[in-house]
mmCIF file of C-alpha atoms in Angstrom:
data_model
loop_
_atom_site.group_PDB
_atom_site.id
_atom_site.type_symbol
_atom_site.label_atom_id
_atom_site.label_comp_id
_atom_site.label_asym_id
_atom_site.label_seq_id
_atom_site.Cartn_x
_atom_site.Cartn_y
_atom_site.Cartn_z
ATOM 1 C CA UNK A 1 36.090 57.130 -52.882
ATOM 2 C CA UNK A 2 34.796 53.437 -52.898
ATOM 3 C CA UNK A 3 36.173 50.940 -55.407
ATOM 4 C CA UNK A 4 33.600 50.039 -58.140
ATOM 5 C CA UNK A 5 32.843 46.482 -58.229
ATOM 6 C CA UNK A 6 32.666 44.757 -61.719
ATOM 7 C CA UNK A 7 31.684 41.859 -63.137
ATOM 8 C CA UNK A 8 33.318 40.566 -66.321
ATOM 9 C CA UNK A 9 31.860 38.534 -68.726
ATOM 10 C CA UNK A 10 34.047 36.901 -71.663
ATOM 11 C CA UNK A 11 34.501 33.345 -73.377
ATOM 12 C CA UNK A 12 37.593 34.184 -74.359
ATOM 13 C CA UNK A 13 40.283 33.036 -71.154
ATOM 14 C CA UNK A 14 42.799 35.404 -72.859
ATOM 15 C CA UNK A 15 40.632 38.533 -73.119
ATOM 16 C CA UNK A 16 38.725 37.662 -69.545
ATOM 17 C CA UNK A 17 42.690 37.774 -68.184
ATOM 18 C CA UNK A 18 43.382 41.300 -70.008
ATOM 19 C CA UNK A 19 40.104 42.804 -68.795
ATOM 20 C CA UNK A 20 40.275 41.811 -65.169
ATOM 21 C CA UNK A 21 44.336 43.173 -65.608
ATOM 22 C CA UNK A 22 43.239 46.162 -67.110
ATOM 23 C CA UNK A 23 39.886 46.904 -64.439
ATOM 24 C CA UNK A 24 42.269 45.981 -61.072
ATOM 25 C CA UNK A 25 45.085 48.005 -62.440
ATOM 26 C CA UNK A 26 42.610 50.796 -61.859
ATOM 27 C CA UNK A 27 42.477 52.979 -58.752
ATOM 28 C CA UNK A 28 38.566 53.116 -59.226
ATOM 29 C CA UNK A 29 37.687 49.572 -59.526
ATOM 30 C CA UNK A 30 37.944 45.725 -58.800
ATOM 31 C CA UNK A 31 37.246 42.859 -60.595
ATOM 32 C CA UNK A 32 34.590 41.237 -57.942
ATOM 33 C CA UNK A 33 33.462 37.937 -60.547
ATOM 34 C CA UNK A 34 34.514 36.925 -64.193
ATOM 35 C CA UNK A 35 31.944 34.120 -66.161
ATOM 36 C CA UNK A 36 33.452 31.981 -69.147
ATOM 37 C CA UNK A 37 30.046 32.108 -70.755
ATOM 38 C CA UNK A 38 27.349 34.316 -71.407
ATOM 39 C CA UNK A 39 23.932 33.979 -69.168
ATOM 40 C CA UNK A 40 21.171 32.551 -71.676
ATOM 41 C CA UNK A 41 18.215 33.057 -69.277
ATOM 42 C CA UNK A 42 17.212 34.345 -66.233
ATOM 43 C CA UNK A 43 17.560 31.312 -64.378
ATOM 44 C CA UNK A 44 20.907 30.471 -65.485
ATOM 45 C CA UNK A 45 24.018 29.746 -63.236
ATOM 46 C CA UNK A 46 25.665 32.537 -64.997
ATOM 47 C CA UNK A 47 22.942 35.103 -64.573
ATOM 48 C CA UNK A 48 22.166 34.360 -60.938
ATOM 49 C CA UNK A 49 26.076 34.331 -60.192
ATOM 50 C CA UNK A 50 26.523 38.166 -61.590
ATOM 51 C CA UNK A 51 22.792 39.109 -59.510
ATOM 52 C CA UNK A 52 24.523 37.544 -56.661
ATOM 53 C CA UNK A 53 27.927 39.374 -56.925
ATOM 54 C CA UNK A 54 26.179 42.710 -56.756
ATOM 55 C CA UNK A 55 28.569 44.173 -58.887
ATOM 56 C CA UNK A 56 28.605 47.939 -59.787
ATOM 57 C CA UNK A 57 29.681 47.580 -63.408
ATOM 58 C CA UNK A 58 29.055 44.988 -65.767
ATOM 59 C CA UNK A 59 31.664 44.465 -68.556
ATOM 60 C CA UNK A 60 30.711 42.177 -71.523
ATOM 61 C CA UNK A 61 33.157 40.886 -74.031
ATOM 62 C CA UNK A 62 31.482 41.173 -77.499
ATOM 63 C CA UNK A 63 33.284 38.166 -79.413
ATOM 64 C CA UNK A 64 33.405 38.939 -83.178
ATOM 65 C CA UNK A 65 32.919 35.780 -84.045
ATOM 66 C CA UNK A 66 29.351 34.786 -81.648
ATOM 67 C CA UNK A 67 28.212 39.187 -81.668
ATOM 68 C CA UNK A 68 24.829 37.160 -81.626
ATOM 69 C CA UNK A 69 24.890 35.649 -78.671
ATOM 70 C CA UNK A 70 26.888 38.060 -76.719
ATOM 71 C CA UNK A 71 24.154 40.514 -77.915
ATOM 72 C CA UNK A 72 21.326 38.124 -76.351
ATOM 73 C CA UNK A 73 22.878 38.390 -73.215
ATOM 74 C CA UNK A 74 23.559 41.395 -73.186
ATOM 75 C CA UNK A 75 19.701 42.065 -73.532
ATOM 76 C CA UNK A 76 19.005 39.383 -71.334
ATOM 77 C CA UNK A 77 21.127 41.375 -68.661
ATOM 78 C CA UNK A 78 20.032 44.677 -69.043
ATOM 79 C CA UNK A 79 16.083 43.169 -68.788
ATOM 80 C CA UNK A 80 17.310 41.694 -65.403
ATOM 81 C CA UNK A 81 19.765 44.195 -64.108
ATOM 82 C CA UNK A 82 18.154 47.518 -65.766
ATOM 83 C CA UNK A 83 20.316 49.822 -63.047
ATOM 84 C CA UNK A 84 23.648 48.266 -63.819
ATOM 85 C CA UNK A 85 25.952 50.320 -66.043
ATOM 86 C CA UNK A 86 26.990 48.671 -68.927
ATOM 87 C CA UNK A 87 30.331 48.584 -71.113
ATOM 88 C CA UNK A 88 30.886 46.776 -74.025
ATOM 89 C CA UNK A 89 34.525 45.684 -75.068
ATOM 90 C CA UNK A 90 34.511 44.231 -79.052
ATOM 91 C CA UNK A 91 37.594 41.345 -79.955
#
């Protein structure tokens, strides 16, 4: 079976660091891409980086503190990307 390619996206360097542990100590999937900040539009370095890496999976860090904006992106991603799988992780 084929790896499954994932994108993270966290702020946190910490949390980025566990998640990309935690998804390449998998036998199912690599980390392929991990963004410091969360894509704001279309257009964005951030969103055209995670179109570009093709990735399988997109994983999106859900700060407590900025839910808001993590929540935009999310939305933002899902109207880009609508046949990416998506899994939120909450700090």
């Amino acid at each position: 079976m084929a790896e499954l390619s994932v994108v993270i996206v966290a702020t946190d360097n910490e949390q980025r660091t566990v998640l990309q542990v935690l998804v390449d100590g998998t036998s199912v999937a690599r980390t392929v891409h991990t963004c410091a900040s969360f894509p704001v539009a279309a257009s964005d370095p951030v969103a055209r980086r995670v179109q570009a890496a093709n990735p399988d999976v997109l994983l999106i860090d859900i700060p407590a503190d900025s839910s808001t904006v993590a929540m935009r992106a999310i939305e933002l991603c899902i109207r880009n990307y609508p046949s990416l799988p998506y899994s939120p992780s909450e700090t």
